[in-house]
Amino acid sequence: MPWTRDDIAARAARELQDGFYVNLGIGMPTLVANHVPDGMTVWLQSENGLLGMGPFPADADVDADLINAGKQTVTAVDGASFFGSHESFAMIRGGHINLAILGAMEISQEGDIANWMIPGKLVKGMGGAMDLVAGVQRVVVMMDHCNKKGAPKLIPECTLPLTGRHCIDMLITDLGVLEMNTEARRFELIELAPGVTVDDVLERTTAEVLVAESVTAH
Amino acid sequence: MFRKSFSTAAKALDGLVQDGMLIASGGFGLCGIPEQLILALRDSGAKDLTVVSNNAGVDDWGMGLLLQTRQVKKMVSSYVGENAEFERQFLGGELELEFTPQGTLAERLRAGGAGIAAFYTRTGAGTVVADGKETRVFDGHEHILEAGIRADLALVKAWKGDEAGNLIYRQTARNFNPAVAMSGTVTIAEVEELVPTGTLDPDQVHTPGIFVDRIVQTVSEKRIENRTVSPA
């Protein structure tokens, strides 16, 4: 059975390491915060100027001055810090953030990502997405393997305007996990969701991908 | 005695606003926006403005107010998804828009204020953001040349400030404000609390007074765009 959104988030959380500084994109990636293992310290960065983002506040603790990048009211954990946007993006662009977990509309076989603009629809803007994919040490994408119409999202070349080129290190979908093989410059299928076969993945992927010999169901 | 403080936002803006000027504004969403200065700017009637602001406010608050009155010719922003009037004017060809990645926008403002004419960054390389820009390879990676932004007028919001112009921000309301303050040829700060000079701890000052030309204490509404709470 393919993974649920929560399963995908749980799998993405296995990419966390103790002491990591992590930026979670808006939407499905925020679910990863629910899966940080007990005893592990992970500092969540919010690019509007907060390192050490906590959960949503209790109603009485809502503060207009304390929001996340999705403009939601949040809290700050013990040890948190606040800073300006220029300093926040120095963390991101300067390679100080260990991991970014983002959503995507399309991923190319070479690790390009498109996640900010659909031609013909209102362009809302890239926000900090281009900075994140260009600057963070490791970029993991979590997304449904196919779009709502059933069309593959892991494709030879992105058709939508790019957010960044050659910048995605790992792809976690409802069907499994693919890791970028930087020598071959192709994704390699390394894990499958329970009950999903290699053929299931390949049938839903138009990108050229490698299949690891060790790939097994989890 | 030379004074930076003014009694109202309108007086703080007096004599500084002209049609066609480039105005930079602090804030992220509706958090940390110079809301009373924006109202005063609207009331000034200035038009054909180029506004550099990470977001465009919402329809009836923040920079959205200047869109309603069609005082803005062009926006330079990273994300404008919260504003229906923006969408209508942009799709109708009435409003120019320059999308700039958020980190590039912050750095362009900081650089402009710091006398850095332009800088190379990896952000946006290989995307539409790179169109028409010089590129250069450093350490095997393509970088694009982005220009600093020097604003004719910069508007910022801080928590506390003093007559010397020193500013302290609060929590994530800091966001773009320090970089915007630096970018201004003239910078006006609106603060929730204007305190006597000498009462702010110099070690705690975020924006030194040299970057602030005028300061005004206002009463902020501090609207919340997306109130989200934990399940009780």
Tab-separated table of C-alpha atoms in Angstrom:
chain	number	residue	atom	x	y	z
A	1	MET	CA	0.000	0.000	0.000
A	2	PRO	CA	1.428	3.420	-0.892
A	3	TRP	CA	2.485	5.702	1.896
A	4	THR	CA	0.090	8.307	3.291
A	5	ARG	CA	1.174	11.923	3.675
A	6	ASP	CA	1.977	11.159	7.282
A	7	ASP	CA	4.023	8.096	6.280
A	8	ILE	CA	5.974	10.248	3.823
A	9	ALA	CA	6.624	12.761	6.596
A	10	ALA	CA	7.762	9.986	8.929
A	11	ARG	CA	10.169	8.707	6.269
A	12	ALA	CA	11.470	12.228	5.674
A	13	ALA	CA	12.054	12.595	9.426
A	14	ARG	CA	14.562	9.726	9.180
A	15	GLU	CA	16.810	12.142	7.263
A	16	LEU	CA	17.071	14.312	10.399
A	17	GLN	CA	20.136	14.074	12.610
A	18	ASP	CA	20.713	15.209	16.167
A	19	GLY	CA	21.675	18.887	16.230
A	20	PHE	CA	20.519	19.607	12.673
A	21	TYR	CA	19.316	23.029	11.546
A	22	VAL	CA	16.350	22.387	9.258
A	23	ASN	CA	13.999	24.425	7.113
A	24	LEU	CA	10.608	22.851	6.391
A	25	GLY	CA	8.664	24.171	3.417
A	26	ILE	CA	5.052	25.285	3.592
A	27	GLY	CA	2.420	22.522	3.291
A	28	MET	CA	3.152	18.791	3.580
A	29	PRO	CA	6.766	19.259	4.807
A	30	THR	CA	5.490	20.898	8.016
A	31	LEU	CA	4.206	17.422	9.015
A	32	VAL	CA	7.833	16.331	9.484
A	33	ALA	CA	7.939	18.347	12.725
A	34	ASN	CA	5.526	15.798	14.244
A	35	HIS	CA	8.016	12.977	13.652
A	36	VAL	CA	11.208	14.279	15.256
A	37	PRO	CA	12.388	11.345	17.407
A	38	ASP	CA	12.306	11.766	21.186
A	39	GLY	CA	15.629	12.903	22.541
A	40	MET	CA	16.773	14.401	19.227
A	41	THR	CA	17.456	18.129	19.040
A	42	VAL	CA	16.402	19.664	15.729
A	43	TRP	CA	16.343	23.430	15.271
A	44	LEU	CA	13.593	24.472	12.877
A	45	GLN	CA	14.396	27.610	10.917
A	46	SER	CA	11.650	29.872	9.645
A	47	GLU	CA	13.070	32.139	6.950
A	48	ASN	CA	11.216	35.211	8.166
A	49	GLY	CA	13.705	35.354	11.023
A	50	LEU	CA	13.344	32.598	13.620
A	51	LEU	CA	15.652	29.737	14.546
A	52	GLY	CA	14.022	27.396	17.056
A	53	MET	CA	10.412	27.429	15.897
A	54	GLY	CA	7.965	25.697	18.244
A	55	PRO	CA	4.383	24.488	17.862
A	56	PHE	CA	1.339	26.668	17.303
A	57	PRO	CA	0.475	28.704	20.409
A	58	ALA	CA	-2.411	28.244	22.812
A	59	ASP	CA	-5.160	30.727	22.054
A	60	ALA	CA	-4.124	33.001	24.932
A	61	ASP	CA	-0.502	33.083	23.765
A	62	VAL	CA	-1.085	34.233	20.171
A	63	ASP	CA	1.309	37.093	19.344
A	64	ALA	CA	1.088	39.109	16.125
A	65	ASP	CA	4.866	39.578	16.203
A	66	LEU	CA	5.630	35.854	16.175
A	67	ILE	CA	4.785	34.106	12.919
A	68	ASN	CA	6.288	31.531	10.574
A	69	ALA	CA	7.000	31.777	6.849
A	70	GLY	CA	3.402	30.717	6.151
A	71	LYS	CA	2.287	33.765	8.183
A	72	GLN	CA	0.825	31.446	10.830
A	73	THR	CA	1.167	32.358	14.485
A	74	VAL	CA	3.778	30.121	16.148
A	75	THR	CA	5.939	29.889	19.278
A	76	ALA	CA	9.682	29.925	19.906
A	77	VAL	CA	11.416	27.128	21.846
A	78	ASP	CA	14.024	27.592	24.588
A	79	GLY	CA	17.270	28.489	22.875
A	80	ALA	CA	15.553	30.178	19.931
A	81	SER	CA	16.844	33.335	18.285
A	82	PHE	CA	15.351	36.100	16.148
A	83	PHE	CA	17.139	37.948	13.351
A	84	GLY	CA	16.579	39.981	10.225
A	85	SER	CA	15.766	38.539	6.787
A	86	HIS	CA	19.248	39.376	5.470
A	87	GLU	CA	20.789	37.317	8.271
A	88	SER	CA	18.211	34.564	7.874
A	89	PHE	CA	19.134	34.170	4.233
A	90	ALA	CA	22.825	34.320	5.094
A	91	MET	CA	22.110	31.097	7.006
A	92	ILE	CA	20.317	29.641	3.991
A	93	ARG	CA	22.492	30.916	1.136
A	94	GLY	CA	25.699	30.550	3.115
A	95	GLY	CA	25.211	26.800	3.454
A	96	HIS	CA	24.667	26.841	7.218
A	97	ILE	CA	21.311	25.046	7.145
A	98	ASN	CA	21.841	21.280	7.132
A	99	LEU	CA	18.605	20.207	5.498
A	100	ALA	CA	15.610	21.637	3.679
A	101	ILE	CA	12.489	19.551	3.094
A	102	LEU	CA	10.257	20.992	0.386
A	103	GLY	CA	7.284	20.149	-1.782
A	104	ALA	CA	7.411	20.179	-5.582
A	105	MET	CA	5.208	20.244	-8.681
A	106	GLU	CA	7.827	18.641	-10.944
A	107	ILE	CA	11.267	17.083	-10.521
A	108	SER	CA	13.522	16.343	-13.491
A	109	GLN	CA	15.696	13.274	-13.823
A	110	GLU	CA	18.786	15.426	-13.224
A	111	GLY	CA	17.425	16.858	-9.985
A	112	ASP	CA	15.950	20.123	-11.218
A	113	ILE	CA	12.912	21.339	-9.299
A	114	ALA	CA	9.860	23.369	-10.317
A	115	ASN	CA	7.639	24.400	-7.438
A	116	TRP	CA	6.738	28.077	-7.745
A	117	MET	CA	4.911	28.925	-10.926
A	118	ILE	CA	2.268	27.496	-13.252
A	119	PRO	CA	2.073	29.450	-16.530
A	120	GLY	CA	-1.385	30.831	-17.166
A	121	LYS	CA	-2.243	30.844	-13.500
A	122	LEU	CA	-1.634	33.713	-11.144
A	123	VAL	CA	2.008	33.855	-10.231
A	124	LYS	CA	2.300	34.263	-6.501
A	125	GLY	CA	6.079	34.394	-6.355
A	126	MET	CA	8.980	32.190	-5.383
A	127	GLY	CA	9.332	33.515	-1.848
A	128	GLY	CA	12.437	31.887	-0.385
A	129	ALA	CA	12.289	28.671	-2.416
A	130	MET	CA	15.048	29.587	-4.901
A	131	ASP	CA	17.354	30.570	-2.049
A	132	LEU	CA	16.679	27.327	-0.192
A	133	VAL	CA	17.351	24.997	-3.109
A	134	ALA	CA	20.494	26.922	-4.092
A	135	GLY	CA	22.013	27.285	-0.647
A	136	VAL	CA	21.018	24.559	1.803
A	137	GLN	CA	23.470	21.667	2.260
A	138	ARG	CA	20.962	18.934	1.416
A	139	VAL	CA	17.544	19.296	-0.185
A	140	VAL	CA	14.897	16.602	0.204
A	141	VAL	CA	11.602	16.775	-1.677
A	142	MET	CA	8.441	15.083	-0.473
A	143	MET	CA	5.533	14.874	-2.903
A	144	ASP	CA	2.936	12.584	-4.419
A	145	HIS	CA	4.524	10.502	-7.145
A	146	CYS	CA	1.860	11.589	-9.648
A	147	ASN	CA	-0.251	14.725	-9.839
A	148	LYS	CA	-4.002	14.844	-9.272
A	149	LYS	CA	-4.615	13.864	-12.903
A	150	GLY	CA	-2.392	10.805	-12.481
A	151	ALA	CA	0.484	12.172	-14.559
A	152	PRO	CA	4.047	11.512	-13.401
A	153	LYS	CA	5.848	14.345	-11.600
A	154	LEU	CA	9.315	12.775	-11.906
A	155	ILE	CA	9.952	13.501	-15.563
A	156	PRO	CA	12.861	13.869	-18.013
A	157	GLU	CA	12.777	17.695	-18.082
A	158	CYS	CA	10.618	20.046	-16.066
A	159	THR	CA	7.924	21.709	-18.157
A	160	LEU	CA	7.200	24.381	-15.542
A	161	PRO	CA	9.594	27.277	-14.833
A	162	LEU	CA	12.450	26.070	-12.640
A	163	THR	CA	13.104	26.929	-9.022
A	164	GLY	CA	16.625	25.543	-9.289
A	165	ARG	CA	18.850	23.227	-11.325
A	166	HIS	CA	20.654	20.101	-10.152
A	167	CYS	CA	19.759	20.777	-6.553
A	168	ILE	CA	17.585	17.916	-5.277
A	169	ASP	CA	19.369	15.223	-3.260
A	170	MET	CA	16.476	12.955	-2.335
A	171	LEU	CA	12.890	12.422	-3.375
A	172	ILE	CA	10.334	10.803	-1.056
A	173	THR	CA	6.944	10.003	-2.591
A	174	ASP	CA	3.963	7.863	-1.694
A	175	LEU	CA	5.627	5.018	-3.629
A	176	GLY	CA	9.141	5.077	-2.216
A	177	VAL	CA	12.475	6.853	-1.903
A	178	LEU	CA	14.861	7.912	-4.669
A	179	GLU	CA	18.300	9.303	-3.995
A	180	MET	CA	20.378	11.354	-6.438
A	181	ASN	CA	23.355	9.430	-7.757
A	182	THR	CA	25.581	12.399	-8.497
A	183	GLU	CA	27.976	10.441	-10.708
A	184	ALA	CA	25.231	9.197	-12.998
A	185	ARG	CA	23.206	12.426	-12.413
A	186	ARG	CA	20.092	10.266	-12.123
A	187	PHE	CA	17.846	9.358	-9.224
A	188	GLU	CA	18.236	5.842	-7.872
A	189	LEU	CA	15.285	4.002	-6.375
A	190	ILE	CA	16.463	2.849	-2.946
A	191	GLU	CA	13.262	2.058	-1.018
A	192	LEU	CA	9.693	1.058	-1.754
A	193	ALA	CA	6.541	1.685	0.236
A	194	PRO	CA	4.900	-1.543	1.520
A	195	GLY	CA	3.309	-3.539	-1.281
A	196	VAL	CA	4.709	-1.272	-3.987
A	197	THR	CA	6.869	-2.915	-6.652
A	198	VAL	CA	9.716	-1.550	-8.716
A	199	ASP	CA	7.447	-1.820	-11.757
A	200	ASP	CA	4.759	0.223	-9.988
A	201	VAL	CA	7.294	3.036	-9.604
A	202	LEU	CA	8.712	2.767	-13.114
A	203	GLU	CA	5.236	2.744	-14.684
A	204	ARG	CA	4.513	6.051	-12.948
A	205	THR	CA	7.859	7.664	-13.795
A	206	THR	CA	8.841	9.056	-17.188
A	207	ALA	CA	12.275	10.146	-15.963
A	208	GLU	CA	15.196	7.825	-16.505
A	209	VAL	CA	15.979	6.371	-13.089
A	210	LEU	CA	18.339	3.771	-11.639
A	211	VAL	CA	17.160	0.951	-9.406
A	212	ALA	CA	19.387	-0.024	-6.504
A	213	GLU	CA	20.063	-3.756	-6.207
A	214	SER	CA	19.258	-3.535	-2.538
A	215	VAL	CA	15.823	-2.016	-3.045
A	216	THR	CA	13.392	-3.774	-0.745
A	217	ALA	CA	9.968	-3.100	0.675
A	218	HIS	CA	9.870	-1.350	4.033
B	1	MET	CA	18.332	71.228	18.919
B	2	PHE	CA	18.196	68.785	16.008
B	3	ARG	CA	15.311	66.422	16.516
B	4	LYS	CA	14.445	63.232	14.675
B	5	SER	CA	11.100	62.648	16.340
B	6	PHE	CA	7.779	63.743	14.887
B	7	SER	CA	4.371	63.712	16.526
B	8	THR	CA	2.412	61.946	13.765
B	9	ALA	CA	3.124	59.677	10.819
B	10	ALA	CA	1.858	62.380	8.431
B	11	LYS	CA	4.292	64.932	9.872
B	12	ALA	CA	7.126	62.425	9.707
B	13	LEU	CA	6.457	62.023	5.966
B	14	ASP	CA	5.995	65.736	5.333
B	15	GLY	CA	8.268	67.127	2.616
B	16	LEU	CA	9.788	63.770	1.732
B	17	VAL	CA	7.265	62.211	-0.633
B	18	GLN	CA	7.322	62.716	-4.385
B	19	ASP	CA	5.567	61.076	-7.311
B	20	GLY	CA	7.586	58.348	-8.993
B	21	MET	CA	9.923	57.674	-6.098
B	22	LEU	CA	11.316	54.293	-5.067
B	23	ILE	CA	10.058	53.377	-1.612
B	24	ALA	CA	11.278	50.359	0.375
B	25	SER	CA	9.149	49.003	3.192
B	26	GLY	CA	9.885	46.521	5.956
B	27	GLY	CA	7.590	43.697	6.994
B	28	PHE	CA	6.815	40.069	6.227
B	29	GLY	CA	3.171	39.468	5.459
B	30	LEU	CA	1.423	41.859	7.828
B	31	CYS	CA	4.037	41.280	10.546
B	32	GLY	CA	6.336	44.211	11.271
B	33	ILE	CA	4.940	46.482	8.557
B	34	PRO	CA	5.113	50.264	9.032
B	35	GLU	CA	1.344	50.334	8.989
B	36	GLN	CA	0.714	53.911	10.085
B	37	LEU	CA	3.365	55.293	7.708
B	38	ILE	CA	1.723	53.367	4.868
B	39	LEU	CA	-1.618	54.978	5.765
B	40	ALA	CA	0.059	58.385	5.771
B	41	LEU	CA	1.726	57.613	2.447
B	42	ARG	CA	-1.671	56.758	0.995
B	43	ASP	CA	-3.090	60.008	2.309
B	44	SER	CA	-0.171	61.951	0.799
B	45	GLY	CA	-1.596	61.112	-2.627
B	46	ALA	CA	1.832	60.341	-4.108
B	47	LYS	CA	1.538	58.258	-7.258
B	48	ASP	CA	3.557	56.239	-9.787
B	49	LEU	CA	5.488	54.754	-6.896
B	50	THR	CA	7.872	51.827	-7.167
B	51	VAL	CA	7.497	49.851	-3.958
B	52	VAL	CA	10.085	47.354	-2.741
B	53	SER	CA	8.408	45.122	-0.184
B	54	ASN	CA	8.630	41.376	0.357
B	55	ASN	CA	4.831	41.100	0.146
B	56	ALA	CA	2.024	43.316	-1.084
B	57	GLY	CA	-0.143	43.232	2.022
B	58	VAL	CA	-3.768	42.161	1.813
B	59	ASP	CA	-6.597	43.959	0.024
B	60	ASP	CA	-7.436	46.327	2.857
B	61	TRP	CA	-4.227	46.578	4.886
B	62	GLY	CA	-0.551	47.232	4.433
B	63	MET	CA	0.669	47.853	0.890
B	64	GLY	CA	-2.695	46.656	-0.377
B	65	LEU	CA	-4.031	50.091	0.561
B	66	LEU	CA	-1.740	51.770	-1.974
B	67	LEU	CA	-2.830	49.307	-4.642
B	68	GLN	CA	-6.488	50.086	-4.014
B	69	THR	CA	-5.809	53.757	-4.679
B	70	ARG	CA	-3.582	52.939	-7.675
B	71	GLN	CA	-0.617	54.826	-6.306
B	72	VAL	CA	1.775	52.000	-7.173
B	73	LYS	CA	3.290	51.679	-10.641
B	74	LYS	CA	5.582	48.775	-9.862
B	75	MET	CA	6.147	46.260	-7.066
B	76	VAL	CA	9.428	44.494	-6.308
B	77	SER	CA	8.512	41.491	-4.150
B	78	SER	CA	9.177	37.807	-3.551
B	79	TYR	CA	5.609	36.709	-2.852
B	80	VAL	CA	2.280	38.437	-3.465
B	81	GLY	CA	-0.193	35.569	-3.102
B	82	GLU	CA	-2.370	37.159	-0.453
B	83	ASN	CA	-3.769	40.044	-2.439
B	84	ALA	CA	-6.694	39.772	-4.876
B	85	GLU	CA	-6.516	43.428	-5.960
B	86	PHE	CA	-2.867	42.887	-6.832
B	87	GLU	CA	-3.890	39.950	-8.997
B	88	ARG	CA	-6.554	41.978	-10.773
B	89	GLN	CA	-4.255	44.925	-11.548
B	90	PHE	CA	-1.342	42.707	-12.562
B	91	LEU	CA	-3.401	40.546	-14.914
B	92	GLY	CA	-4.975	43.735	-16.321
B	93	GLY	CA	-1.532	45.097	-17.162
B	94	GLU	CA	-1.979	48.064	-14.816
B	95	LEU	CA	0.810	47.073	-12.475
B	96	GLU	CA	4.421	46.091	-13.125
B	97	LEU	CA	5.936	43.347	-11.048
B	98	GLU	CA	9.536	42.319	-10.495
B	99	PHE	CA	9.811	39.012	-8.668
B	100	THR	CA	12.991	38.725	-6.663
B	101	PRO	CA	13.866	35.668	-4.561
B	102	GLN	CA	13.397	36.502	-0.903
B	103	GLY	CA	17.037	36.124	0.106
B	104	THR	CA	18.171	38.066	-2.948
B	105	LEU	CA	15.710	40.829	-2.045
B	106	ALA	CA	17.016	41.061	1.530
B	107	GLU	CA	20.599	41.084	0.320
B	108	ARG	CA	19.885	43.651	-2.424
B	109	LEU	CA	18.543	46.011	0.244
B	110	ARG	CA	21.419	45.321	2.634
B	111	ALA	CA	23.960	45.717	-0.165
B	112	GLY	CA	22.390	48.956	-1.399
B	113	GLY	CA	22.611	50.367	2.082
B	114	ALA	CA	26.181	49.147	2.491
B	115	GLY	CA	27.471	50.695	-0.724
B	116	ILE	CA	27.749	47.378	-2.543
B	117	ALA	CA	26.594	48.057	-6.109
B	118	ALA	CA	25.966	44.401	-6.951
B	119	PHE	CA	26.837	40.874	-5.856
B	120	TYR	CA	26.973	37.344	-7.262
B	121	THR	CA	24.674	34.660	-5.902
B	122	ARG	CA	23.756	31.088	-6.834
B	123	THR	CA	20.099	31.792	-6.089
B	124	GLY	CA	18.082	31.829	-9.306
B	125	ALA	CA	20.865	30.539	-11.566
B	126	GLY	CA	19.372	28.558	-14.440
B	127	THR	CA	15.883	30.008	-13.840
B	128	VAL	CA	13.890	32.903	-15.281
B	129	VAL	CA	15.357	35.081	-12.530
B	130	ALA	CA	18.683	34.879	-14.366
B	131	ASP	CA	17.246	36.211	-17.644
B	132	GLY	CA	19.198	39.233	-18.816
B	133	LYS	CA	21.667	39.085	-15.929
B	134	GLU	CA	25.410	38.586	-16.063
B	135	THR	CA	26.568	35.158	-14.927
B	136	ARG	CA	29.907	33.909	-13.700
B	137	VAL	CA	31.159	30.557	-12.441
B	138	PHE	CA	32.681	30.377	-8.963
B	139	ASP	CA	33.808	27.028	-7.517
B	140	GLY	CA	32.146	25.217	-10.391
B	141	HIS	CA	28.728	26.765	-9.783
B	142	GLU	CA	26.964	29.339	-11.904
B	143	HIS	CA	26.196	32.581	-10.088
B	144	ILE	CA	24.126	35.544	-11.250
B	145	LEU	CA	24.823	39.225	-10.714
B	146	GLU	CA	22.160	40.999	-8.658
B	147	ALA	CA	22.097	44.761	-8.114
B	148	GLY	CA	21.859	46.460	-4.746
B	149	ILE	CA	18.787	48.578	-4.044
B	150	ARG	CA	19.093	52.133	-2.815
B	151	ALA	CA	15.651	53.458	-1.925
B	152	ASP	CA	14.683	57.126	-2.159
B	153	LEU	CA	12.650	56.595	0.968
B	154	ALA	CA	12.620	53.682	3.414
B	155	LEU	CA	9.799	52.963	5.862
B	156	VAL	CA	10.353	50.626	8.796
B	157	LYS	CA	8.566	49.437	11.904
B	158	ALA	CA	10.281	48.759	15.224
B	159	TRP	CA	9.225	47.966	18.766
B	160	LYS	CA	11.255	50.571	20.607
B	161	GLY	CA	13.238	53.536	19.436
B	162	ASP	CA	14.815	56.672	20.853
B	163	GLU	CA	15.354	60.267	19.764
B	164	ALA	CA	18.788	59.284	18.425
B	165	GLY	CA	17.045	56.917	16.005
B	166	ASN	CA	18.265	53.683	17.573
B	167	LEU	CA	15.827	50.824	17.022
B	168	ILE	CA	15.001	47.552	18.719
B	169	TYR	CA	12.686	45.107	16.969
B	170	ARG	CA	10.532	42.445	18.565
B	171	GLN	CA	10.530	38.740	17.603
B	172	THR	CA	9.796	38.007	13.931
B	173	ALA	CA	8.561	41.573	13.375
B	174	ARG	CA	12.227	42.352	12.681
B	175	ASN	CA	12.310	40.543	9.297
B	176	PHE	CA	13.169	42.973	6.453
B	177	ASN	CA	13.232	46.087	8.620
B	178	PRO	CA	16.985	46.289	9.399
B	179	ALA	CA	17.975	45.851	5.743
B	180	VAL	CA	15.283	48.282	4.575
B	181	ALA	CA	16.445	50.866	7.127
B	182	MET	CA	19.955	50.677	5.690
B	183	SER	CA	18.725	50.974	2.096
B	184	GLY	CA	17.050	54.345	2.499
B	185	THR	CA	18.502	57.630	1.319
B	186	VAL	CA	16.001	58.863	3.887
B	187	THR	CA	14.601	56.400	6.434
B	188	ILE	CA	11.561	56.870	8.658
B	189	ALA	CA	10.852	54.517	11.556
B	190	GLU	CA	7.537	54.061	13.291
B	191	VAL	CA	7.830	52.612	16.786
B	192	GLU	CA	5.436	51.358	19.395
B	193	GLU	CA	7.391	53.076	22.123
B	194	LEU	CA	9.597	56.146	21.760
B	195	VAL	CA	11.845	56.213	24.819
B	196	PRO	CA	14.209	58.923	26.101
B	197	THR	CA	17.703	58.810	24.640
B	198	GLY	CA	19.965	56.903	26.993
B	199	THR	CA	17.395	54.370	28.138
B	200	LEU	CA	18.038	51.774	25.417
B	201	ASP	CA	20.957	49.494	26.254
B	202	PRO	CA	23.486	50.133	23.437
B	203	ASP	CA	24.335	46.419	23.450
B	204	GLN	CA	20.734	45.613	22.540
B	205	VAL	CA	20.275	48.075	19.662
B	206	HIS	CA	19.483	46.287	16.373
B	207	THR	CA	19.537	49.280	14.007
B	208	PRO	CA	21.949	52.076	14.979
B	209	GLY	CA	20.484	55.575	14.784
B	210	ILE	CA	22.667	56.622	11.852
B	211	PHE	CA	20.317	54.660	9.566
B	212	VAL	CA	17.208	56.451	10.833
B	213	ASP	CA	16.422	60.053	9.874
B	214	ARG	CA	12.971	60.437	11.362
B	215	ILE	CA	11.076	58.549	14.024
B	216	VAL	CA	7.462	58.585	15.141
B	217	GLN	CA	5.580	56.780	17.871
B	218	THR	CA	2.318	55.259	16.658
B	219	VAL	CA	-0.418	52.989	17.903
B	220	SER	CA	-0.224	49.778	15.874
B	221	GLU	CA	-3.147	47.559	15.029
B	222	LYS	CA	-0.801	44.655	14.341
B	223	ARG	CA	-3.274	42.595	12.356
B	224	ILE	CA	-2.780	38.837	12.220
B	225	GLU	CA	-2.948	37.310	8.756
B	226	ASN	CA	-3.222	33.639	9.652
B	227	ARG	CA	-4.141	33.051	13.268
B	228	THR	CA	-3.250	29.434	14.049
B	229	VAL	CA	-3.508	27.829	17.478
B	230	SER	CA	-2.788	24.434	18.983
B	231	PRO	CA	-5.753	22.153	19.568
B	232	ALA	CA	-6.933	22.861	23.116
